[in-house]
Amino acid sequence: MRIGLIDFDGKIVNLALMKLSAWHKRQGDTVILNPESNCQVDKAYCSVIFSRDRDKAARLANIFPNIQFGGTGWDLKTVLPPEIEAMRPDYELYTYSDIYKRLAGIITRKKKAEKARIITNAGIGFTSRGCIRSCGFCVVPQKEGRLYETGKIEDLINPKSNVVILLDNNFTASRNCLDKLREIKERNLVIDITQGIDLRTLTPEIAKALSEVKHLRSIHYAWDLILHEQPSWRELIFFPGS
Ligand code: SF4
């Protein structure tokens, strides 16, 4: 069977599509990323990240009659079947040029090429899903529920590089956070913590461990989240000493 995987609005690589790709290839299927016409495929999947893109993505059903949609931008209920969720991502799905084309922003050509190379070769995934909090503006609690562990750092490594893109919603809230940071350090990995660090979970030990691992880019803190629940901190954060 020929399978089309449509990454409608992703900014880097799409983990769910990479897992679908790995699963279908294991069944002997041929996988095509972002097919242009229905005659190339027998079935298509489309991932929509942003809800603002939902209506536009839905029009793809006119081109691909046998299409299945998913992703947070589509709905909060559709999830991968457990046997597909358990797959290691297919790190061959995205090529360097797929990533290069989608990198936006003010950036030199050299930096863009370097960034595309890093992302193409990086490992990616979650070690936990859900969250300990339930911020009203966030879809995570509704979609994934309370925080639970899903994997180990070693499961996320792409043999092509030592960079790991970590997608955990609230990494430092995991009770295994210190062990994970220790493993990152011992394996000499370079980590990209994509989501904001929840300051309220930081202990001196976690802060120290965070400072001892190599980061691909600056970690960022969830100020909005803190200010949402602790408005009085605004003065301390933005007007210290006043
Ligand atoms: S801490 Fe972050 S992931 Fe958790 S509910 Fe709040 S915004 Fe969502």
Short mmCIF file of C-alpha atoms and ligand atoms in Angstrom, two decimals:
data_model
loop_
_atom_site.label_atom_id
_atom_site.label_comp_id
_atom_site.label_asym_id
_atom_site.label_seq_id
_atom_site.Cartn_x
_atom_site.Cartn_y
_atom_site.Cartn_z
CA MET A 1 0.00 0.00 0.00
CA ARG A 2 1.15 3.57 -0.69
CA ILE A 3 0.79 5.88 2.31
CA GLY A 4 0.84 9.69 2.14
CA LEU A 5 1.84 11.61 5.26
CA ILE A 6 0.88 15.28 5.19
CA ASP A 7 2.61 17.59 7.63
CA PHE A 8 0.23 20.50 7.25
CA ASP A 9 1.67 23.16 9.51
CA GLY A 10 4.64 21.73 11.43
CA LYS A 11 7.62 23.94 12.20
CA ILE A 12 10.29 21.26 12.60
CA VAL A 13 9.55 17.54 12.26
CA ASN A 14 6.32 15.81 13.22
CA LEU A 15 6.77 12.99 15.72
CA ALA A 16 3.35 11.39 15.10
CA LEU A 17 3.97 11.23 11.35
CA MET A 18 7.44 9.80 11.95
CA LYS A 19 5.90 7.03 14.06
CA LEU A 20 3.21 6.37 11.45
CA SER A 21 5.94 6.19 8.83
CA ALA A 22 7.94 3.67 10.86
CA TRP A 23 4.87 1.52 11.45
CA HIS A 24 3.74 1.50 7.82
CA LYS A 25 7.22 0.77 6.54
CA ARG A 26 7.31 -2.20 8.90
CA GLN A 27 4.09 -3.45 7.23
CA GLY A 28 5.88 -3.25 3.88
CA ASP A 29 4.09 -0.08 2.76
CA THR A 30 5.65 2.73 0.77
CA VAL A 31 5.56 6.11 2.51
CA ILE A 32 5.50 9.48 0.76
CA LEU A 33 5.86 12.70 2.73
CA ASN A 34 3.54 15.47 1.55
CA PRO A 35 2.20 13.85 -1.64
CA GLU A 36 0.84 16.26 -4.22
CA SER A 37 -1.96 14.19 -5.71
CA ASN A 38 -4.21 11.31 -4.82
CA CYS A 39 -2.83 9.13 -7.61
CA GLN A 40 0.43 8.85 -5.64
CA VAL A 41 -1.19 7.21 -2.60
CA ASP A 42 -3.88 4.75 -1.48
CA LYS A 43 -4.37 6.34 1.94
CA ALA A 44 -3.29 9.60 3.52
CA TYR A 45 -2.86 10.95 7.03
CA CYS A 46 -2.74 14.64 7.79
CA SER A 47 -1.43 16.19 11.00
CA VAL A 48 -2.70 19.65 11.96
CA ILE A 49 -0.90 21.36 14.85
CA PHE A 50 -2.68 24.70 14.99
CA SER A 51 -6.46 24.98 15.24
CA ARG A 52 -6.37 28.11 13.04
CA ASP A 53 -5.35 25.79 10.17
CA ARG A 54 -8.14 23.27 10.66
CA ASP A 55 -10.57 24.55 7.99
CA LYS A 56 -7.84 24.91 5.41
CA ALA A 57 -6.57 21.41 6.13
CA ALA A 58 -10.09 19.95 5.91
CA ARG A 59 -10.18 20.92 2.22
CA LEU A 60 -7.55 18.26 1.56
CA ALA A 61 -10.39 15.72 1.74
CA ASN A 62 -11.36 16.96 -1.75
CA ILE A 63 -7.95 15.87 -3.05
CA PHE A 64 -7.41 12.75 -0.91
CA PRO A 65 -10.78 10.98 -0.39
CA ASN A 66 -9.15 8.34 1.86
CA ILE A 67 -7.60 10.73 4.38
CA GLN A 68 -7.46 10.61 8.15
CA PHE A 69 -6.83 13.78 10.15
CA GLY A 70 -5.23 14.15 13.55
CA GLY A 71 -3.18 16.49 15.69
CA THR A 72 -3.97 19.04 18.39
CA GLY A 73 -5.19 21.51 15.78
CA TRP A 74 -7.70 18.99 14.47
CA ASP A 75 -9.17 17.70 17.71
CA LEU A 76 -8.07 16.65 21.19
CA LYS A 77 -9.44 13.11 20.94
CA THR A 78 -7.69 11.46 18.01
CA VAL A 79 -4.57 9.65 19.18
CA LEU A 80 -2.25 7.11 17.63
CA PRO A 81 -3.11 3.46 18.34
CA PRO A 82 -0.81 2.11 21.10
CA GLU A 83 1.18 -0.09 18.70
CA ILE A 84 2.03 2.95 16.57
CA GLU A 85 2.66 5.25 19.56
CA ALA A 86 5.20 2.70 20.80
CA MET A 87 7.25 2.85 17.56
CA ARG A 88 10.61 4.53 17.34
CA PRO A 89 10.25 7.47 14.96
CA ASP A 90 11.37 7.02 11.36
CA TYR A 91 14.38 9.33 11.20
CA GLU A 92 14.52 8.90 7.42
CA LEU A 93 11.13 10.52 6.81
CA TYR A 94 12.36 14.13 6.68
CA THR A 95 15.31 15.11 4.55
CA TYR A 96 17.62 18.03 5.14
CA SER A 97 15.89 20.03 2.38
CA ASP A 98 12.42 19.35 3.86
CA ILE A 99 13.59 21.01 7.07
CA TYR A 100 15.62 23.76 5.41
CA LYS A 101 12.56 24.93 3.43
CA ARG A 102 10.40 25.37 6.51
CA LEU A 103 12.84 27.31 8.69
CA ALA A 104 11.66 30.90 8.86
CA GLY A 105 12.80 34.08 10.61
CA ILE A 106 15.73 36.42 10.23
CA ILE A 107 18.68 34.10 9.93
CA THR A 108 21.73 33.90 7.68
CA ARG A 109 21.86 31.18 5.05
CA LYS A 110 24.78 29.57 6.87
CA LYS A 111 22.94 29.48 10.20
CA LYS A 112 19.82 28.18 8.51
CA ALA A 113 21.78 25.35 6.89
CA GLU A 114 23.38 24.50 10.22
CA LYS A 115 20.03 24.53 12.02
CA ALA A 116 18.43 22.33 9.35
CA ARG A 117 21.30 19.84 9.63
CA ILE A 118 20.99 19.69 13.42
CA ILE A 119 17.21 19.16 13.34
CA THR A 120 17.39 16.53 10.58
CA ASN A 121 19.85 14.44 12.56
CA ALA A 122 18.45 15.01 16.07
CA GLY A 123 16.58 12.52 18.20
CA ILE A 124 13.12 13.65 19.28
CA GLY A 125 10.36 12.62 21.62
CA PHE A 126 8.72 12.68 25.02
CA THR A 127 9.80 11.08 28.28
CA SER A 128 6.52 12.15 29.90
CA ARG A 129 3.08 13.28 28.77
CA GLY A 130 0.39 15.31 30.51
CA CYS A 131 1.06 17.86 33.22
CA ILE A 132 0.77 18.34 36.96
CA ARG A 133 -1.00 21.67 36.40
CA SER A 134 -4.25 22.63 34.74
CA CYS A 135 -3.79 26.11 33.32
CA GLY A 136 -7.04 27.29 31.80
CA PHE A 137 -5.44 28.46 28.54
CA CYS A 138 -3.66 25.17 27.82
CA VAL A 139 -4.95 22.09 25.97
CA VAL A 140 -2.51 19.65 27.59
CA PRO A 141 -4.63 18.77 30.67
CA GLN A 142 -7.67 18.07 28.49
CA LYS A 143 -5.73 16.15 25.88
CA GLU A 144 -3.23 14.21 27.98
CA GLY A 145 -4.41 14.43 31.57
CA ARG A 146 -2.14 14.21 34.61
CA LEU A 147 1.59 13.81 34.14
CA TYR A 148 2.78 10.27 33.47
CA GLU A 149 6.08 8.79 32.35
CA THR A 150 6.32 7.44 28.80
CA GLY A 151 9.94 6.68 28.09
CA LYS A 152 13.61 7.09 28.83
CA ILE A 153 16.18 9.50 27.47
CA GLU A 154 17.98 6.61 25.77
CA ASP A 155 14.81 5.89 23.74
CA LEU A 156 15.04 9.34 22.15
CA ILE A 157 18.55 9.16 20.76
CA ASN A 158 19.06 9.29 17.01
CA PRO A 159 22.35 7.48 16.26
CA LYS A 160 23.18 10.21 13.73
CA SER A 161 23.86 12.83 16.43
CA ASN A 162 24.01 13.58 20.15
CA VAL A 163 21.28 16.26 19.98
CA VAL A 164 17.91 15.40 21.52
CA ILE A 165 14.80 17.52 21.09
CA LEU A 166 12.74 17.00 24.22
CA LEU A 167 9.01 17.66 23.85
CA ASP A 168 7.87 17.04 27.45
CA ASN A 169 5.19 19.53 28.47
CA ASN A 170 6.59 20.08 31.96
CA PHE A 171 9.98 18.39 32.09
CA THR A 172 11.04 19.49 35.58
CA ALA A 173 7.73 18.35 37.09
CA SER A 174 8.63 14.72 36.46
CA ARG A 175 9.69 12.87 39.58
CA ASN A 176 12.45 11.33 37.45
CA CYS A 177 13.75 14.68 36.25
CA LEU A 178 17.06 14.44 38.13
CA ASP A 179 17.73 10.93 36.80
CA LYS A 180 16.99 12.11 33.27
CA LEU A 181 19.34 15.07 33.62
CA ARG A 182 22.02 12.77 35.00
CA GLU A 183 21.62 10.47 32.00
CA ILE A 184 21.78 13.42 29.58
CA LYS A 185 25.04 14.51 31.21
CA GLU A 186 26.56 11.03 31.31
CA ARG A 187 25.75 10.37 27.66
CA ASN A 188 27.16 13.78 26.72
CA LEU A 189 23.94 14.71 24.94
CA VAL A 190 23.00 18.21 23.83
CA ILE A 191 19.42 18.83 24.85
CA ASP A 192 16.78 21.13 23.41
CA ILE A 193 14.06 21.58 26.04
CA THR A 194 11.33 22.92 23.79
CA GLN A 195 8.74 23.82 26.43
CA GLY A 196 9.03 26.43 29.18
CA ILE A 197 10.50 25.42 32.52
CA ASP A 198 7.95 25.66 35.32
CA LEU A 199 9.83 27.70 37.95
CA ARG A 200 7.73 26.36 40.79
CA THR A 201 9.15 22.87 40.24
CA LEU A 202 12.77 24.04 40.45
CA THR A 203 14.75 22.85 43.44
CA PRO A 204 18.42 23.77 43.95
CA GLU A 205 19.31 20.21 42.84
CA ILE A 206 17.32 20.45 39.61
CA ALA A 207 18.67 23.94 38.88
CA LYS A 208 22.24 22.65 39.37
CA ALA A 209 21.61 19.58 37.22
CA LEU A 210 20.09 21.77 34.49
CA SER A 211 23.21 23.95 34.55
CA GLU A 212 25.46 20.92 34.14
CA VAL A 213 24.02 19.61 30.87
CA LYS A 214 24.69 20.99 27.41
CA HIS A 215 21.79 22.93 25.90
CA LEU A 216 21.21 23.45 22.21
CA ARG A 217 19.76 26.88 22.95
CA SER A 218 18.74 28.90 25.99
CA ILE A 219 16.14 27.31 28.18
CA HIS A 220 13.14 29.53 28.75
CA TYR A 221 10.86 29.96 31.71
CA ALA A 222 7.08 29.98 31.70
CA TRP A 223 6.60 33.56 32.88
CA ASP A 224 3.04 33.80 31.57
CA LEU A 225 2.16 30.72 33.52
CA ILE A 226 3.67 32.06 36.71
CA LEU A 227 2.11 35.48 36.38
CA HIS A 228 -1.24 33.91 35.61
CA GLU A 229 -1.24 32.22 39.00
CA GLN A 230 0.97 34.66 40.94
CA PRO A 231 0.12 38.15 39.63
CA SER A 232 1.95 39.73 42.56
CA TRP A 233 5.24 38.35 41.16
CA ARG A 234 4.93 40.74 38.20
CA GLU A 235 6.45 43.52 40.30
CA LEU A 236 9.36 41.33 41.36
CA ILE A 237 10.08 40.06 37.86
CA PHE A 238 9.68 43.21 35.80
CA PHE A 239 10.46 45.90 38.36
CA PRO A 240 13.02 44.35 40.73
CA GLY A 241 14.11 46.67 43.52
CA SER A 242 11.28 49.15 42.93
S1 SF4 B 1 2.22 24.04 33.11
FE1 SF4 B 1 2.41 24.26 30.87
S2 SF4 B 1 1.82 22.27 30.01
FE2 SF4 B 1 1.14 22.32 32.13
S3 SF4 B 1 -1.01 22.96 32.01
FE3 SF4 B 1 0.23 24.80 32.38
S4 SF4 B 1 0.72 25.64 30.35
FE4 SF4 B 1 -0.02 23.51 30.08
#
